[in-house]
Coordinates of C-alpha atoms in Angstrom, one line a residue:
Chain A
X1 CA 20.5 -19.6 83.6
X2 CA 24.0 -18.8 82.2
X3 CA 25.1 -15.2 81.6
X4 CA 24.9 -15.8 77.9
X5 CA 21.4 -17.2 78.0
X6 CA 20.3 -14.4 80.4
X7 CA 21.7 -11.8 78.1
X8 CA 20.1 -13.4 75.1
X9 CA 16.6 -13.3 76.7
X10 CA 17.0 -9.7 77.8
X11 CA 18.2 -8.6 74.4
X12 CA 15.3 -10.3 72.7
X13 CA 12.9 -8.6 75.1
X14 CA 14.5 -5.1 74.5
X15 CA 14.9 -5.5 70.7
X16 CA 11.5 -4.2 69.6
X17 CA 11.6 -1.4 72.2
X18 CA 15.0 -0.2 71.0
X19 CA 14.0 -0.4 67.3
X20 CA 10.8 1.4 68.0
X21 CA 12.6 4.2 69.8
X22 CA 15.1 4.5 66.9
X23 CA 12.5 4.6 64.2
X24 CA 10.4 7.1 66.1
X25 CA 13.4 9.3 66.5
X26 CA 15.1 9.0 63.1
X27 CA 12.6 7.4 60.7
X28 CA 14.3 5.0 58.2
X29 CA 13.0 1.7 59.4
X30 CA 15.3 -0.1 57.1
X31 CA 18.5 1.5 58.3
X32 CA 17.4 1.5 61.9
X33 CA 16.7 -2.2 61.8
X34 CA 20.2 -3.0 60.6
X35 CA 21.7 -0.7 63.3
X36 CA 19.7 -2.4 66.0
X37 CA 20.9 -5.8 64.9
X38 CA 24.5 -4.6 65.1
X39 CA 23.9 -3.2 68.6
X40 CA 22.3 -6.5 69.7
X41 CA 25.3 -8.3 68.4
X42 CA 27.7 -6.0 70.2
X43 CA 25.8 -6.4 73.4
X44 CA 25.6 -10.2 73.1
X45 CA 29.5 -10.2 73.0
X46 CA 30.2 -7.6 75.6
X47 CA 27.6 -8.0 78.3
X48 CA 28.3 -11.6 79.4
X49 CA 32.0 -10.6 79.6
X50 CA 31.8 -7.1 81.1
X51 CA 28.5 -7.2 82.9
X52 CA 25.1 -5.9 81.9
X53 CA 25.0 -2.0 81.9
X54 CA 22.8 -0.3 84.5
X55 CA 20.4 0.9 81.7
X56 CA 20.6 -1.8 79.1
X57 CA 17.9 -0.2 77.0
X58 CA 19.7 3.1 77.0
X59 CA 23.0 1.4 76.1
X60 CA 21.4 -0.3 73.1
X61 CA 19.7 2.9 71.9
X62 CA 23.0 4.8 72.2
X63 CA 25.1 2.2 70.4
X64 CA 22.4 1.6 67.7
X65 CA 22.1 5.4 67.1
X66 CA 25.8 5.7 66.7
X67 CA 25.8 2.8 64.2
X68 CA 22.9 4.4 62.4
X69 CA 24.6 7.8 62.0
X70 CA 27.9 6.2 61.0
X71 CA 26.1 4.2 58.4
X72 CA 24.2 7.2 57.0
X73 CA 27.3 9.4 57.2
X74 CA 29.2 6.9 55.1
X75 CA 26.7 7.0 52.4
X76 CA 27.9 10.0 50.5
X77 CA 25.1 10.0 48.0
X78 CA 22.6 10.4 50.8
X79 CA 23.9 13.6 52.2
X80 CA 20.5 15.1 52.4
X81 CA 19.1 12.4 54.5
X82 CA 22.2 12.7 56.8
X83 CA 21.2 16.3 57.4
X84 CA 17.7 15.2 58.3
X85 CA 19.1 12.7 60.8
X86 CA 21.2 15.3 62.5
X87 CA 18.3 17.6 62.6
X88 CA 16.2 14.9 64.2
X89 CA 18.8 13.7 66.5
X90 CA 18.3 16.4 69.0
X91 CA 14.5 15.8 69.1
X92 CA 14.2 13.7 72.2
X93 CA 10.8 15.1 73.3
X94 CA 8.7 12.8 71.3
X95 CA 8.9 9.9 73.8
X96 CA 6.1 7.5 73.4
X97 CA 5.4 4.4 75.5
X98 CA 7.3 1.3 74.4
X99 CA 4.1 -0.7 74.3
X100 CA 2.8 1.4 71.3
X101 CA 6.2 1.1 69.6
X102 CA 6.2 -2.7 69.8
X103 CA 2.7 -2.9 68.5
X104 CA 3.4 -0.5 65.7
X105 CA 6.5 -2.6 64.7
X106 CA 4.4 -5.8 64.6
X107 CA 1.8 -4.1 62.3
X108 CA 4.6 -2.9 60.1
X109 CA 6.4 -6.3 59.9
X110 CA 3.1 -7.9 59.1
X111 CA 2.2 -5.4 56.4
X112 CA -0.4 -6.9 54.0
X113 CA 1.8 -6.0 51.0
X114 CA 4.4 -8.6 52.1
X115 CA 4.2 -12.3 51.3
X116 CA 3.7 -14.5 54.4
X117 CA 7.3 -15.9 54.3
X118 CA 8.6 -12.3 54.3
X119 CA 6.2 -11.2 57.1
X120 CA 7.4 -14.2 59.2
X121 CA 11.1 -13.5 58.6
X122 CA 10.9 -9.8 59.3
X123 CA 8.8 -10.2 62.4
X124 CA 11.3 -12.7 63.8
X125 CA 14.2 -10.3 63.2
X126 CA 12.7 -6.9 64.0
X127 CA 10.3 -7.9 66.8
X128 CA 11.8 -11.2 67.9
X129 CA 15.4 -9.9 67.8
X130 CA 16.7 -13.1 66.1
X131 CA 19.7 -12.9 63.8
X132 CA 19.4 -13.6 60.1
X133 CA 21.6 -16.7 60.7
X134 CA 19.2 -18.0 63.3
X135 CA 16.1 -17.4 61.1
X136 CA 17.8 -19.0 58.1
X137 CA 18.7 -22.1 60.1
X138 CA 15.1 -22.3 61.4
X139 CA 13.8 -22.4 57.9
X140 CA 16.6 -24.5 56.5
X141 CA 17.7 -22.0 53.9
X142 CA 21.1 -20.4 53.3
X143 CA 21.8 -17.3 55.3
X144 CA 22.2 -15.2 52.0
X145 CA 18.7 -16.3 50.9
X146 CA 17.2 -15.2 54.2
X147 CA 19.2 -12.0 54.2
X148 CA 17.8 -11.2 50.8
X149 CA 14.3 -12.0 51.9
X150 CA 14.5 -9.7 54.8
X151 CA 16.1 -6.9 52.9
X152 CA 13.5 -7.2 50.1
X153 CA 10.7 -7.1 52.7
X154 CA 12.1 -3.9 54.2
X155 CA 12.4 -2.3 50.7
X156 CA 8.8 -3.2 50.0
X157 CA 7.6 -1.6 53.2
X158 CA 9.6 1.5 52.3
X159 CA 7.9 1.5 48.8
X160 CA 4.4 1.4 50.4
X161 CA 5.2 4.7 52.1
X162 CA 4.1 3.2 55.4
X163 CA 4.9 5.6 58.3
X164 CA 5.7 4.5 61.8
X165 CA 2.2 4.7 63.2
X166 CA -0.5 2.4 64.3
X167 CA -2.9 1.6 61.4
X168 CA -6.1 3.7 61.3
X169 CA -9.0 2.4 63.2
X170 CA -10.9 1.4 60.1
X171 CA -8.1 -1.0 59.1
X172 CA -7.2 -2.1 62.6
X173 CA -9.1 -5.3 62.8
X174 CA -8.0 -6.6 59.4
X175 CA -4.4 -5.7 60.1
X176 CA -4.6 -7.4 63.5
X177 CA -5.9 -10.6 61.9
X178 CA -2.8 -10.6 59.7
X179 CA -0.5 -10.2 62.7
X180 CA -2.2 -13.1 64.4
X181 CA -1.9 -15.2 61.3
X182 CA 1.8 -14.5 61.1
X183 CA 2.3 -15.5 64.8
X184 CA 0.3 -18.7 64.2
X185 CA 2.4 -19.5 61.1
X186 CA 5.6 -19.1 63.2
X187 CA 4.1 -21.4 65.8
X188 CA 3.1 -24.1 63.4
X189 CA 6.5 -24.0 61.7
X190 CA 8.1 -24.7 65.1
X191 CA 5.4 -27.1 66.3
X192 CA 5.8 -29.4 63.3
X193 CA 9.5 -29.6 63.5
X194 CA 10.6 -33.0 64.9
X195 CA 13.9 -34.9 64.7
X196 CA 17.1 -35.0 62.7
X197 CA 18.5 -31.7 61.6
X198 CA 15.5 -29.9 63.1
X199 CA 17.0 -30.4 66.5
X200 CA 19.4 -27.5 65.7
X201 CA 16.5 -25.2 65.0
X202 CA 15.6 -22.2 67.0
X203 CA 12.6 -23.0 69.1
X204 CA 10.1 -21.3 66.8
X205 CA 7.0 -22.5 68.8
X206 CA 8.5 -21.1 72.0
X207 CA 9.3 -17.8 70.2
X208 CA 5.8 -17.6 68.8
X209 CA 4.3 -18.1 72.3
X210 CA 6.7 -15.4 73.6
X211 CA 5.6 -12.9 70.9
X212 CA 1.9 -13.8 71.4
X213 CA 2.3 -13.2 75.2
X214 CA 3.8 -9.9 74.4
X215 CA 0.9 -9.1 72.1
X216 CA -1.5 -10.0 74.8
X217 CA 0.2 -7.6 77.3
X218 CA -0.3 -4.9 74.6
X219 CA -3.9 -5.8 73.8
X220 CA -5.3 -7.4 77.0
X221 CA -8.9 -6.9 76.0
X222 CA -8.7 -8.6 72.6
X223 CA -10.4 -12.0 72.7
X224 CA -8.7 -13.4 69.6
X225 CA -5.2 -12.6 70.9
X226 CA -6.0 -14.4 74.1
X227 CA -7.6 -17.2 72.1
X228 CA -4.5 -17.6 70.0
X229 CA -2.2 -17.7 73.0
X230 CA -4.5 -20.3 74.7
X231 CA -4.5 -22.4 71.4
X232 CA -0.7 -22.3 71.2
X233 CA -0.3 -23.2 74.9
X234 CA -2.7 -26.1 74.7
X235 CA -1.2 -27.4 71.4
X236 CA 2.4 -27.0 72.6
X237 CA 1.5 -28.9 75.9
X238 CA 1.4 -32.1 73.8
X239 CA 4.8 -31.6 72.3
X240 CA 6.6 -34.3 74.3
X241 CA 3.9 -36.9 73.5
X242 CA 3.4 -36.3 69.9
X243 CA 6.6 -38.0 68.6
X244 CA 8.5 -41.1 69.7
X245 CA 12.2 -41.1 70.4
X246 CA 12.8 -42.2 66.8
X247 CA 10.8 -39.3 65.5
X248 CA 7.7 -41.2 64.4
X249 CA 4.4 -39.4 64.9
X250 CA 1.9 -40.4 67.6
X251 CA -1.7 -39.6 66.9
X252 CA -3.7 -37.8 69.5
X253 CA -5.7 -40.9 70.5
X254 CA -2.5 -42.9 71.2
X255 CA -0.5 -40.3 73.1
X256 CA 0.7 -40.8 76.6
X257 CA -1.3 -38.2 78.4
X258 CA 0.9 -38.4 81.4
X259 CA 3.7 -36.7 79.4
X260 CA 1.5 -33.7 78.5
X261 CA 2.6 -30.4 80.1
X262 CA 0.1 -29.9 82.9
X263 CA 1.2 -26.3 83.7
X264 CA 0.7 -25.2 80.0
X265 CA -2.7 -26.9 80.0
X266 CA -3.8 -25.2 83.2
X267 CA -2.7 -21.9 81.9
X268 CA -4.4 -22.4 78.5
X269 CA -7.6 -23.7 79.9
X270 CA -7.9 -20.9 82.4
X271 CA -7.2 -18.3 79.7
X272 CA -9.7 -19.6 77.2
X273 CA -12.4 -20.1 79.9
X274 CA -12.0 -16.6 81.1
X275 CA -11.9 -15.2 77.5
X276 CA -15.0 -17.0 76.3
X277 CA -16.9 -15.6 79.2
X278 CA -16.3 -12.0 78.3
X279 CA -15.3 -11.6 74.7
X280 CA -16.9 -11.7 71.3
X281 CA -16.3 -15.2 70.0
X282 CA -13.8 -15.8 67.2
X283 CA -12.0 -18.7 65.3
X284 CA -8.9 -18.8 67.5
X285 CA -11.0 -18.9 70.7
X286 CA -13.1 -21.8 69.2
X287 CA -10.0 -23.8 68.3
X288 CA -8.6 -23.2 71.7
X289 CA -11.9 -24.3 73.3
X290 CA -11.7 -27.6 71.2
X291 CA -8.1 -28.1 72.2
X292 CA -9.0 -27.5 75.9
X293 CA -11.6 -30.3 75.7
X294 CA -9.0 -32.7 74.4
X295 CA -6.5 -31.6 77.1
X296 CA -9.0 -32.2 79.9
X297 CA -10.1 -35.7 78.7
X298 CA -8.5 -38.3 81.0
X299 CA -8.3 -40.7 78.1
X300 CA -9.1 -40.6 74.4
X301 CA -12.2 -42.7 75.0
X302 CA -13.5 -40.2 77.5
X303 CA -13.3 -37.3 75.1
X304 CA -16.4 -35.1 75.1
X305 CA -17.0 -35.4 71.3
X306 CA -20.5 -34.1 71.5
X307 CA -19.2 -30.7 72.7
X308 CA -16.3 -30.8 70.2
X309 CA -18.8 -31.4 67.4
X310 CA -20.9 -28.5 68.6
X311 CA -17.9 -26.2 68.6
X312 CA -16.9 -27.3 65.1
X313 CA -20.4 -26.5 63.9
X314 CA -20.0 -22.9 65.2
X315 CA -16.5 -22.7 63.7
X316 CA -17.7 -23.9 60.4
X317 CA -20.3 -21.1 60.3
X318 CA -17.9 -18.5 61.6
X319 CA -14.9 -19.3 59.5
X320 CA -15.7 -21.9 56.9
X321 CA -12.6 -23.5 55.4
X322 CA -11.9 -27.0 54.1
X323 CA -9.5 -27.8 56.9
X324 CA -12.2 -27.1 59.5
X325 CA -14.5 -29.4 57.6
X326 CA -12.0 -32.2 57.8
X327 CA -11.8 -31.9 61.6
X328 CA -15.6 -31.5 61.7
X329 CA -15.9 -34.8 59.9
X330 CA -13.8 -36.6 62.5
X331 CA -15.9 -35.2 65.3
X332 CA -19.1 -36.1 63.5
X333 CA -17.8 -39.7 63.0
X334 CA -17.0 -39.9 66.7
X335 CA -20.6 -38.9 67.6
X336 CA -22.7 -40.3 64.8
X337 CA -20.5 -43.0 63.4
X338 CA -17.9 -43.2 60.5
X339 CA -20.5 -43.2 57.7
X340 CA -21.7 -39.7 58.7
X341 CA -18.2 -38.5 58.8
X342 CA -17.4 -40.0 55.4
X343 CA -20.5 -38.4 53.9
X344 CA -19.3 -35.0 55.1
X345 CA -15.9 -35.6 53.7
X346 CA -17.4 -36.4 50.3
X347 CA -18.5 -32.8 50.1
X348 CA -14.8 -31.8 49.8
X349 CA -14.1 -34.0 46.8
X350 CA -14.9 -31.2 44.4
X351 CA -13.2 -28.5 46.5
X352 CA -9.9 -27.9 44.7
X353 CA -8.4 -26.2 47.7
X354 CA -8.2 -29.6 49.4
X355 CA -9.2 -32.3 46.9
X356 CA -5.6 -33.3 46.3
X357 CA -4.4 -32.6 49.9
X358 CA -3.0 -35.6 51.7
X359 CA -5.0 -34.8 54.8
X360 CA -8.3 -35.4 53.0
X361 CA -7.1 -38.9 52.1
X362 CA -5.7 -39.4 55.6
X363 CA -8.9 -38.5 57.4
X364 CA -10.9 -40.6 54.9
X365 CA -8.6 -43.6 55.6
X366 CA -9.1 -43.2 59.3
X367 CA -12.9 -43.2 59.0
X368 CA -12.8 -46.1 56.5
X369 CA -10.8 -48.0 59.1
X370 CA -13.3 -47.1 61.8
X371 CA -16.0 -48.4 59.5
X372 CA -14.2 -51.7 59.1
X373 CA -13.5 -51.2 55.3
X374 CA -9.9 -52.2 55.5
X375 CA -9.3 -52.5 51.7
X376 CA -10.5 -48.9 51.1
X377 CA -8.7 -47.6 54.2
X378 CA -5.4 -49.2 53.0
X379 CA -5.8 -47.5 49.6
X380 CA -6.6 -44.2 51.2
X381 CA -3.6 -44.4 53.6
X382 CA -1.4 -45.2 50.6
X383 CA -2.8 -42.3 48.6
X384 CA -2.2 -39.9 51.5
X385 CA 1.3 -41.3 51.9
X386 CA 2.1 -40.5 48.3
X387 CA 0.7 -37.0 48.6
X388 CA 2.3 -35.8 51.7
X389 CA 5.6 -33.9 51.5
X390 CA 6.5 -34.7 55.1
X391 CA 8.8 -37.6 55.8
X392 CA 7.4 -38.4 59.3
X393 CA 3.8 -38.2 58.0
X394 CA 4.7 -40.5 55.1
X395 CA 6.2 -43.1 57.5
X396 CA 3.2 -42.9 59.7
X397 CA 0.7 -43.3 56.9
X398 CA 2.6 -46.2 55.3
X399 CA 2.8 -48.0 58.6
X400 CA -0.9 -47.5 59.1
X401 CA -1.5 -49.1 55.7
X402 CA 0.8 -51.9 56.4
X403 CA -0.6 -52.7 59.8
X404 CA -4.3 -53.0 58.8
X405 CA -5.5 -56.6 59.1
X406 CA -6.3 -58.4 55.9
X407 CA -9.7 -57.7 54.6
X408 CA -10.4 -61.4 53.9
X409 CA -10.0 -62.3 57.6
X410 CA -13.1 -60.4 58.7
X411 CA -15.4 -59.5 55.9
X412 CA -18.3 -57.2 56.6
X413 CA -17.4 -56.6 60.3
Chain B
X1 CA 8.0 -24.7 50.7
X2 CA 11.0 -25.9 48.8
X3 CA 10.8 -27.2 45.2
X4 CA 13.4 -28.8 43.0
X5 CA 13.2 -27.5 39.5
X6 CA 14.8 -30.2 37.3
X7 CA 16.2 -29.3 33.9
X8 CA 15.9 -32.2 31.5
X9 CA 17.9 -32.0 28.3
X10 CA 17.5 -33.9 25.1
X11 CA 20.8 -34.4 23.3
X12 CA 19.3 -34.3 19.9
X13 CA 17.8 -30.9 20.5
X14 CA 21.1 -29.8 22.1
X15 CA 23.1 -31.0 19.1
X16 CA 20.8 -29.1 16.7
X17 CA 21.3 -25.8 18.5
X18 CA 23.7 -23.1 17.0
X19 CA 26.4 -21.6 19.2
X20 CA 24.3 -18.4 19.4
X21 CA 21.3 -20.3 20.6
X22 CA 23.4 -22.0 23.3
X23 CA 24.7 -18.7 24.5
X24 CA 21.2 -17.4 24.6
X25 CA 20.2 -20.2 26.9
X26 CA 23.2 -19.6 29.2
X27 CA 22.4 -15.9 29.3
X28 CA 18.8 -16.8 30.1
X29 CA 20.0 -18.7 33.2
X30 CA 21.7 -15.7 34.5
X31 CA 18.7 -13.6 33.8
X32 CA 16.6 -16.2 35.6
X33 CA 18.8 -16.6 38.7
X34 CA 19.5 -12.9 39.4
X35 CA 16.0 -11.7 40.4
X36 CA 15.4 -15.0 42.2
X37 CA 18.5 -14.4 44.3
X38 CA 17.3 -10.9 45.0
X39 CA 13.8 -12.0 46.0
X40 CA 15.2 -14.5 48.6
X41 CA 13.7 -17.5 46.8
X42 CA 16.9 -19.1 45.5
X43 CA 18.2 -21.8 47.8
X44 CA 20.7 -23.6 45.5
X45 CA 21.5 -24.6 42.0
X46 CA 24.0 -26.6 40.0
X47 CA 24.7 -27.5 36.4
X48 CA 25.7 -31.1 35.9
X49 CA 28.3 -32.6 33.7
X50 CA 27.3 -34.7 30.7
X51 CA 26.2 -38.2 31.9
X52 CA 29.0 -39.7 29.9
X53 CA 31.1 -38.6 33.0
X54 CA 28.9 -40.5 35.4
X55 CA 29.8 -43.6 37.3
X56 CA 27.1 -45.7 38.8
X57 CA 27.6 -47.5 42.1
X58 CA 25.5 -50.4 43.3
X59 CA 26.1 -52.5 46.4
X60 CA 25.1 -56.2 46.3
X61 CA 25.7 -58.5 49.2
X62 CA 27.9 -55.8 50.7
X63 CA 30.1 -55.6 47.6
X64 CA 30.1 -52.3 45.7
X65 CA 30.1 -52.6 41.9
X66 CA 31.1 -49.6 39.9
X67 CA 30.1 -49.2 36.3
X68 CA 30.7 -46.3 33.9
X69 CA 27.7 -44.3 32.7
X70 CA 24.4 -43.3 34.0
X71 CA 21.9 -45.5 35.9
X72 CA 18.8 -44.9 33.9
X73 CA 19.2 -45.6 30.2
X74 CA 17.0 -42.8 28.9
X75 CA 17.7 -40.5 26.1
X76 CA 16.9 -37.3 28.1
X77 CA 19.0 -36.6 31.1
X78 CA 19.2 -34.3 34.1
X79 CA 21.4 -31.4 33.1
X80 CA 21.0 -29.2 36.2
X81 CA 18.6 -28.0 38.9
X82 CA 17.5 -25.1 41.0
X83 CA 16.2 -25.4 44.5
X84 CA 13.7 -22.6 45.3
X85 CA 11.9 -21.8 48.4
X86 CA 8.7 -20.1 47.5
X87 CA 5.2 -19.4 48.7
X88 CA 3.1 -21.9 46.6
X89 CA 3.2 -24.6 44.0
X90 CA 1.8 -22.1 41.6
X91 CA 4.7 -19.8 42.2
X92 CA 7.2 -22.7 41.6
X93 CA 5.4 -23.4 38.3
X94 CA 5.7 -19.8 37.3
X95 CA 9.5 -19.9 38.1
X96 CA 9.9 -23.1 36.1
X97 CA 8.3 -21.4 33.1
X98 CA 11.1 -18.7 33.2
X99 CA 13.9 -21.2 32.9
X100 CA 15.1 -21.0 29.3
X101 CA 15.2 -24.8 28.8
X102 CA 11.5 -24.9 29.4
X103 CA 11.2 -23.6 25.8
X104 CA 13.4 -26.5 24.5
X105 CA 12.4 -29.5 26.6
X106 CA 10.6 -29.3 29.9
X107 CA 11.2 -28.6 33.6
X108 CA 10.0 -31.0 36.2
X109 CA 8.8 -29.3 39.4
X110 CA 8.9 -31.6 42.5
X111 CA 8.3 -30.6 46.2
X112 CA 11.1 -31.3 48.6
X113 CA 10.2 -33.5 51.6
X114 CA 10.4 -31.9 55.0
X115 CA 11.5 -33.5 58.3
X116 CA 8.5 -32.2 60.2
X117 CA 4.9 -33.4 60.3
X118 CA 1.5 -32.9 62.0
X119 CA 0.0 -35.4 64.3
X120 CA -3.0 -37.0 62.7

């Protein structure tokens, strides 16, 4: 590991702790967040050159505090706040464990008043320690656009009057659900990234796993946190196998299982097994359990679809949503045959959350192909190809349509 | 999710507008872009010159042929666009409705393709 990369990792780890300490001491989440970014930037330039200080966390807190007071001092119109800062500056007694601070920060960045893109951006910056430029390039928008989004998010948090405290117990589980959603959103954004300009992107999937690991250290007893981490590990283990060198997508059934990441699978399987045994069941745990069954199958043909089907039935009861029904239909088709799957899919035709979604057409195409109805499958693949907004998915769906054998060659088989 | 908001113009409608009405449309664009920039949804935009300034390039058998004028011979033409990055198709539609030209002609809202995809 180079000095620069080592510094980068250390800074990203310390970022939420430093910000937490600052906000706790001075208030002003908005201004503290800017000051911490400046301190991180200064450290990223100085440390690789001059060596890491003995107390890196203390160094960052000192530099960030100085930036913060400079900033507040320069704002003449905010004289009163400045006095408050000086008054608070001497109050070093209120030291609270970093773990609580990081958790409080996560809850704050994933405030339900913010839109999901704002929650994601703010979490990556304030908790992940990424720069605005890195986040902007990850989401392929100009830096100014991302800077505005982050600053708007911070303003909105200020407007809600949120204080730097953990949410009250009554709201805790709802708020935690939002945090997990945001982490999963970050993961999926990274996981779906493939070739081309995306190669330049910050590894969002890796970052999401890092943040979820951190979350798990903070809340070791929570089954859904563990479930989400297991789901990410198991999904990410297929990363190398899910695209070819030219960027085309490889469906699960055709992936080279030899290139799956065995260490990630072992960790994910162990985590979900251990969690299922002790914790109240939840949607992330169920999805992780399904992913684990795929991961453990030696080949696509040897997949335990009966067990997957049973898990989808539970998931459908626990957290019904049309995307779950789509996957449920695939499992049902694998167990009871394509017609059963197609019948279940038909129940989604009037569901306007998914009726025009390309994945409905894509799954239907797949099951029609399984049933030997190639003309219908071709039409469904083409409909899905028209509807998707993803270039690799469109290429994949078009090639599926083109490669289907002619219907006339094998009628009724 | 990114969307292209395409502003289509009809020259007859344009010709019938008074100078004051034209200024109102221009001012409307500034009023539209400001809050969008502030909310972090504006990715890019451009106003395009009249299509009489276009040249059209086609390559046949490796030989480029350049002709003056636009490719599509339609009365309406693309006069400009915004690229927005927003939460949903509904939000993109709401934004399109705020573009002043929506009251004169119409705005076409089209999703921008992404380079990433899910395994199927």
